[in-house]
Amino acid sequence: MYQKYKNAELVKPSGLDLKDRLVGVQRVTKVTKGGRAFGFSAIVVVGDENGVVGHGLGKSKDVASAIAKAVEDAKKNLVRIPLFKGTVPHEQKGKFGGARVNILPAAPGTGVIAGGAMRHVLEAVGVHDVLSKSQGSSNPHNVVKATFDALLQLRDANVVARQRGISLEKVFNG
């Protein structure tokens, strides 16, 4: 799922205190010759609020089992996100489908300035101070995936120094 991200570190769910957040539940209808068949799809974000987060989609005939399936799916897709003093290390843009997101680091005490599905993802990661903007599609599925796109592109200063083969001081001072 995360093959196109070079620095995506997959995490096993064992030993983590994961909290799940329900982003949205949709009722879907399939029209058959016998009438309408109703089902539910749920999108859930799980995280330990310390840099580990995952998202999942569950579908079922009833809401409770759709949410349970979504939580199980989310636990299979956990990744580690680099955080820096309760915020993101640098500005990053992400996109998925018609959704575009922009995430900016913020000063301590700012809080999570994000709306809808983006807020659930950022809180599950454990970001305390961040500025963000969601543009384009407001479809929760696409906004969650666009937010993950942005978060998975984040790099720690130590990782940048290691990848470039230079010292940490040279990363900041040139």
PDB file of C-alpha atoms in Angstrom:
ATOM      1  CA  MET A   1       0.000   0.000   0.000  1.00  0.00           C
ATOM      2  CA  TYR A   2       2.863   2.364   0.785  1.00  0.00           C
ATOM      3  CA  GLN A   3       5.417   1.137  -1.799  1.00  0.00           C
ATOM      4  CA  LYS A   4       5.850   4.520  -3.509  1.00  0.00           C
ATOM      5  CA  TYR A   5       7.101   6.144  -0.275  1.00  0.00           C
ATOM      6  CA  LYS A   6      10.815   5.576   0.286  1.00  0.00           C
ATOM      7  CA  ASN A   7      10.820   6.451   3.987  1.00  0.00           C
ATOM      8  CA  ALA A   8       7.538   4.748   5.001  1.00  0.00           C
ATOM      9  CA  GLU A   9       8.285   2.627   8.070  1.00  0.00           C
ATOM     10  CA  LEU A  10       5.614  -0.042   8.575  1.00  0.00           C
ATOM     11  CA  VAL A  11       4.776  -0.869  12.210  1.00  0.00           C
ATOM     12  CA  LYS A  12       3.314  -4.012  13.811  1.00  0.00           C
ATOM     13  CA  PRO A  13       0.241  -3.336  16.014  1.00  0.00           C
ATOM     14  CA  SER A  14       1.372  -5.615  18.879  1.00  0.00           C
ATOM     15  CA  GLY A  15       2.379  -3.776  22.040  1.00  0.00           C
ATOM     16  CA  LEU A  16       0.902  -0.432  20.949  1.00  0.00           C
ATOM     17  CA  ASP A  17      -1.895   1.380  22.767  1.00  0.00           C
ATOM     18  CA  LEU A  18      -3.994   2.216  19.701  1.00  0.00           C
ATOM     19  CA  LYS A  19      -7.023   4.494  19.806  1.00  0.00           C
ATOM     20  CA  ASP A  20      -9.517   4.366  16.939  1.00  0.00           C
ATOM     21  CA  ARG A  21     -11.380   7.371  15.536  1.00  0.00           C
ATOM     22  CA  LEU A  22     -14.410   6.980  13.328  1.00  0.00           C
ATOM     23  CA  VAL A  23     -14.082   9.389  10.389  1.00  0.00           C
ATOM     24  CA  GLY A  24     -17.354   8.556   8.694  1.00  0.00           C
ATOM     25  CA  VAL A  25     -20.094   6.013   8.048  1.00  0.00           C
ATOM     26  CA  GLN A  26     -21.978   5.960   4.742  1.00  0.00           C
ATOM     27  CA  ARG A  27     -25.163   4.067   3.975  1.00  0.00           C
ATOM     28  CA  VAL A  28     -24.949   2.554   0.513  1.00  0.00           C
ATOM     29  CA  THR A  29     -27.847   1.163  -1.494  1.00  0.00           C
ATOM     30  CA  LYS A  30     -27.766  -1.550  -4.116  1.00  0.00           C
ATOM     31  CA  VAL A  31     -30.944  -1.795  -6.188  1.00  0.00           C
ATOM     32  CA  THR A  32     -31.788  -5.368  -7.138  1.00  0.00           C
ATOM     33  CA  LYS A  33     -34.865  -6.896  -8.773  1.00  0.00           C
ATOM     34  CA  GLY A  34     -36.098  -7.828  -5.289  1.00  0.00           C
ATOM     35  CA  GLY A  35     -35.860  -4.241  -4.011  1.00  0.00           C
ATOM     36  CA  ARG A  36     -33.191  -2.211  -2.301  1.00  0.00           C
ATOM     37  CA  ALA A  37     -30.316  -3.848  -0.403  1.00  0.00           C
ATOM     38  CA  PHE A  38     -28.787  -1.526   2.202  1.00  0.00           C
ATOM     39  CA  GLY A  39     -25.231  -1.751   3.431  1.00  0.00           C
ATOM     40  CA  PHE A  40     -22.761   0.411   5.326  1.00  0.00           C
ATOM     41  CA  SER A  41     -19.175   1.477   4.747  1.00  0.00           C
ATOM     42  CA  ALA A  42     -17.031   2.950   7.518  1.00  0.00           C
ATOM     43  CA  ILE A  43     -13.666   4.705   7.376  1.00  0.00           C
ATOM     44  CA  VAL A  44     -11.584   4.616  10.560  1.00  0.00           C
ATOM     45  CA  VAL A  45      -8.217   6.049  11.608  1.00  0.00           C
ATOM     46  CA  VAL A  46      -6.216   4.352  14.389  1.00  0.00           C
ATOM     47  CA  GLY A  47      -3.127   5.752  16.093  1.00  0.00           C
ATOM     48  CA  ASP A  48      -1.116   5.710  19.301  1.00  0.00           C
ATOM     49  CA  GLU A  49      -0.864   9.549  19.374  1.00  0.00           C
ATOM     50  CA  ASN A  50       2.916   9.188  19.293  1.00  0.00           C
ATOM     51  CA  GLY A  51       3.750   9.049  15.581  1.00  0.00           C
ATOM     52  CA  VAL A  52       2.088   5.750  14.577  1.00  0.00           C
ATOM     53  CA  VAL A  53      -1.099   5.879  12.493  1.00  0.00           C
ATOM     54  CA  GLY A  54      -3.125   3.833  10.011  1.00  0.00           C
ATOM     55  CA  HIS A  55      -6.432   4.040   8.152  1.00  0.00           C
ATOM     56  CA  GLY A  56      -8.912   1.405   7.095  1.00  0.00           C
ATOM     57  CA  LEU A  57     -12.190   0.857   5.273  1.00  0.00           C
ATOM     58  CA  GLY A  58     -14.849  -1.648   6.330  1.00  0.00           C
ATOM     59  CA  LYS A  59     -18.054  -2.654   4.547  1.00  0.00           C
ATOM     60  CA  SER A  60     -20.914  -4.681   5.960  1.00  0.00           C
ATOM     61  CA  LYS A  61     -24.698  -5.032   6.212  1.00  0.00           C
ATOM     62  CA  ASP A  62     -24.691  -3.425   9.681  1.00  0.00           C
ATOM     63  CA  VAL A  63     -22.778  -0.471  11.153  1.00  0.00           C
ATOM     64  CA  ALA A  64     -21.057  -2.238  14.062  1.00  0.00           C
ATOM     65  CA  SER A  65     -19.398  -4.926  11.934  1.00  0.00           C
ATOM     66  CA  ALA A  66     -18.427  -2.344   9.278  1.00  0.00           C
ATOM     67  CA  ILE A  67     -16.603  -0.333  11.965  1.00  0.00           C
ATOM     68  CA  ALA A  68     -14.963  -3.499  13.363  1.00  0.00           C
ATOM     69  CA  LYS A  69     -13.731  -4.467   9.877  1.00  0.00           C
ATOM     70  CA  ALA A  70     -12.412  -0.932   9.321  1.00  0.00           C
ATOM     71  CA  VAL A  71     -10.457  -1.037  12.609  1.00  0.00           C
ATOM     72  CA  GLU A  72      -8.908  -4.396  11.656  1.00  0.00           C
ATOM     73  CA  ASP A  73      -7.964  -3.020   8.212  1.00  0.00           C
ATOM     74  CA  ALA A  74      -6.430   0.095   9.807  1.00  0.00           C
ATOM     75  CA  LYS A  75      -4.280  -2.023  12.148  1.00  0.00           C
ATOM     76  CA  LYS A  76      -2.824  -3.817   9.093  1.00  0.00           C
ATOM     77  CA  ASN A  77      -1.680  -0.482   7.573  1.00  0.00           C
ATOM     78  CA  LEU A  78       0.211   1.195  10.430  1.00  0.00           C
ATOM     79  CA  VAL A  79       3.090   3.547   9.584  1.00  0.00           C
ATOM     80  CA  ARG A  80       5.451   5.717  11.638  1.00  0.00           C
ATOM     81  CA  ILE A  81       5.334   9.481  10.983  1.00  0.00           C
ATOM     82  CA  PRO A  82       8.256  11.742  12.044  1.00  0.00           C
ATOM     83  CA  LEU A  83       7.196  14.404  14.570  1.00  0.00           C
ATOM     84  CA  PHE A  84       9.230  17.334  15.888  1.00  0.00           C
ATOM     85  CA  LYS A  85       8.280  18.948  19.233  1.00  0.00           C
ATOM     86  CA  GLY A  86       4.580  18.161  18.848  1.00  0.00           C
ATOM     87  CA  THR A  87       4.328  19.435  15.265  1.00  0.00           C
ATOM     88  CA  VAL A  88       5.392  18.340  11.783  1.00  0.00           C
ATOM     89  CA  PRO A  89       9.067  18.838  10.776  1.00  0.00           C
ATOM     90  CA  HIS A  90       8.327  20.927   7.656  1.00  0.00           C
ATOM     91  CA  GLU A  91       5.602  22.129   5.289  1.00  0.00           C
ATOM     92  CA  GLN A  92       4.167  19.424   3.056  1.00  0.00           C
ATOM     93  CA  LYS A  93       1.477  19.086   0.397  1.00  0.00           C
ATOM     94  CA  GLY A  94      -0.445  15.927  -0.353  1.00  0.00           C
ATOM     95  CA  LYS A  95      -3.041  14.877  -2.888  1.00  0.00           C
ATOM     96  CA  PHE A  96      -5.278  11.959  -3.645  1.00  0.00           C
ATOM     97  CA  GLY A  97      -8.039  11.984  -6.240  1.00  0.00           C
ATOM     98  CA  GLY A  98      -9.672  15.405  -6.136  1.00  0.00           C
ATOM     99  CA  ALA A  99      -8.528  16.174  -2.574  1.00  0.00           C
ATOM    100  CA  ARG A 100      -5.538  18.443  -1.917  1.00  0.00           C
ATOM    101  CA  VAL A 101      -4.122  19.093   1.549  1.00  0.00           C
ATOM    102  CA  ASN A 102      -1.457  21.446   2.862  1.00  0.00           C
ATOM    103  CA  ILE A 103       0.163  20.838   6.281  1.00  0.00           C
ATOM    104  CA  LEU A 104       2.321  23.489   7.982  1.00  0.00           C
ATOM    105  CA  PRO A 105       4.266  23.358  11.264  1.00  0.00           C
ATOM    106  CA  ALA A 106       2.975  25.672  13.992  1.00  0.00           C
ATOM    107  CA  ALA A 107       4.293  27.279  17.167  1.00  0.00           C
ATOM    108  CA  PRO A 108       3.584  25.559  20.513  1.00  0.00           C
ATOM    109  CA  GLY A 109       0.127  26.419  21.852  1.00  0.00           C
ATOM    110  CA  THR A 110      -1.465  26.828  18.404  1.00  0.00           C
ATOM    111  CA  GLY A 111      -3.447  23.579  18.531  1.00  0.00           C
ATOM    112  CA  VAL A 112      -4.675  21.477  15.634  1.00  0.00           C
ATOM    113  CA  ILE A 113      -6.092  23.858  13.033  1.00  0.00           C
ATOM    114  CA  ALA A 114      -7.716  21.328  10.715  1.00  0.00           C
ATOM    115  CA  GLY A 115     -11.204  20.385   9.726  1.00  0.00           C
ATOM    116  CA  GLY A 116     -13.164  17.204   9.234  1.00  0.00           C
ATOM    117  CA  ALA A 117     -11.319  14.051   8.255  1.00  0.00           C
ATOM    118  CA  MET A 118      -7.924  15.762   8.373  1.00  0.00           C
ATOM    119  CA  ARG A 119      -8.326  16.559  12.089  1.00  0.00           C
ATOM    120  CA  HIS A 120      -8.974  12.879  12.925  1.00  0.00           C
ATOM    121  CA  VAL A 121      -5.779  11.800  11.153  1.00  0.00           C
ATOM    122  CA  LEU A 122      -3.577  14.527  12.696  1.00  0.00           C
ATOM    123  CA  GLU A 123      -4.912  13.868  16.219  1.00  0.00           C
ATOM    124  CA  ALA A 124      -4.381  10.108  15.809  1.00  0.00           C
ATOM    125  CA  VAL A 125      -0.744  10.756  14.772  1.00  0.00           C
ATOM    126  CA  GLY A 126      -0.177  12.808  17.913  1.00  0.00           C
ATOM    127  CA  VAL A 127       0.378  16.243  16.379  1.00  0.00           C
ATOM    128  CA  HIS A 128      -0.510  18.962  18.912  1.00  0.00           C
ATOM    129  CA  ASP A 129       0.306  22.119  16.927  1.00  0.00           C
ATOM    130  CA  VAL A 130      -0.310  22.303  13.180  1.00  0.00           C
ATOM    131  CA  LEU A 131      -1.853  24.570  10.554  1.00  0.00           C
ATOM    132  CA  SER A 132      -3.570  22.857   7.653  1.00  0.00           C
ATOM    133  CA  LYS A 133      -5.797  23.527   4.682  1.00  0.00           C
ATOM    134  CA  SER A 134      -7.905  21.078   2.727  1.00  0.00           C
ATOM    135  CA  GLN A 135      -8.811  22.096  -0.820  1.00  0.00           C
ATOM    136  CA  GLY A 136     -10.759  20.493  -3.619  1.00  0.00           C
ATOM    137  CA  SER A 137     -12.818  17.432  -2.770  1.00  0.00           C
ATOM    138  CA  SER A 138     -14.185  17.144   0.778  1.00  0.00           C
ATOM    139  CA  ASN A 139     -14.878  13.404   0.350  1.00  0.00           C
ATOM    140  CA  PRO A 140     -13.601  11.908   3.655  1.00  0.00           C
ATOM    141  CA  HIS A 141     -11.995   8.889   1.940  1.00  0.00           C
ATOM    142  CA  ASN A 142      -9.918  11.085  -0.374  1.00  0.00           C
ATOM    143  CA  VAL A 143      -9.080  13.661   2.338  1.00  0.00           C
ATOM    144  CA  VAL A 144      -7.777  10.905   4.659  1.00  0.00           C
ATOM    145  CA  LYS A 145      -5.658   9.416   1.854  1.00  0.00           C
ATOM    146  CA  ALA A 146      -4.363  12.864   0.802  1.00  0.00           C
ATOM    147  CA  THR A 147      -3.406  13.576   4.435  1.00  0.00           C
ATOM    148  CA  PHE A 148      -1.546  10.262   4.577  1.00  0.00           C
ATOM    149  CA  ASP A 149       0.176  11.186   1.296  1.00  0.00           C
ATOM    150  CA  ALA A 150       1.454  14.405   2.897  1.00  0.00           C
ATOM    151  CA  LEU A 151       2.447  12.742   6.197  1.00  0.00           C
ATOM    152  CA  LEU A 152       4.342   9.928   4.471  1.00  0.00           C
ATOM    153  CA  GLN A 153       6.443  12.458   2.542  1.00  0.00           C
ATOM    154  CA  LEU A 154       7.659  14.102   5.789  1.00  0.00           C
ATOM    155  CA  ARG A 155      11.344  13.611   6.595  1.00  0.00           C
ATOM    156  CA  ASP A 156      13.237  14.155   9.819  1.00  0.00           C
ATOM    157  CA  ALA A 157      16.387  16.354   9.674  1.00  0.00           C
ATOM    158  CA  ASN A 158      18.511  13.356  10.734  1.00  0.00           C
ATOM    159  CA  VAL A 159      17.115  11.281   7.851  1.00  0.00           C
ATOM    160  CA  VAL A 160      17.827  14.102   5.363  1.00  0.00           C
ATOM    161  CA  ALA A 161      21.429  14.373   6.608  1.00  0.00           C
ATOM    162  CA  ARG A 162      21.916  10.595   6.343  1.00  0.00           C
ATOM    163  CA  GLN A 163      20.424  10.442   2.827  1.00  0.00           C
ATOM    164  CA  ARG A 164      22.618  13.308   1.590  1.00  0.00           C
ATOM    165  CA  GLY A 165      25.717  11.999   3.381  1.00  0.00           C
ATOM    166  CA  ILE A 166      26.365  15.312   5.174  1.00  0.00           C
ATOM    167  CA  SER A 167      26.352  16.488   8.771  1.00  0.00           C
ATOM    168  CA  LEU A 168      23.209  17.681  10.539  1.00  0.00           C
ATOM    169  CA  GLU A 169      24.736  21.160  10.911  1.00  0.00           C
ATOM    170  CA  LYS A 170      25.332  21.411   7.165  1.00  0.00           C
ATOM    171  CA  VAL A 171      21.636  20.592   6.481  1.00  0.00           C
ATOM    172  CA  PHE A 172      20.584  23.746   8.314  1.00  0.00           C
ATOM    173  CA  ASN A 173      23.510  26.089   7.561  1.00  0.00           C
ATOM    174  CA  GLY A 174      24.380  25.049   4.001  1.00  0.00           C
TER     175      GLY A 174
END
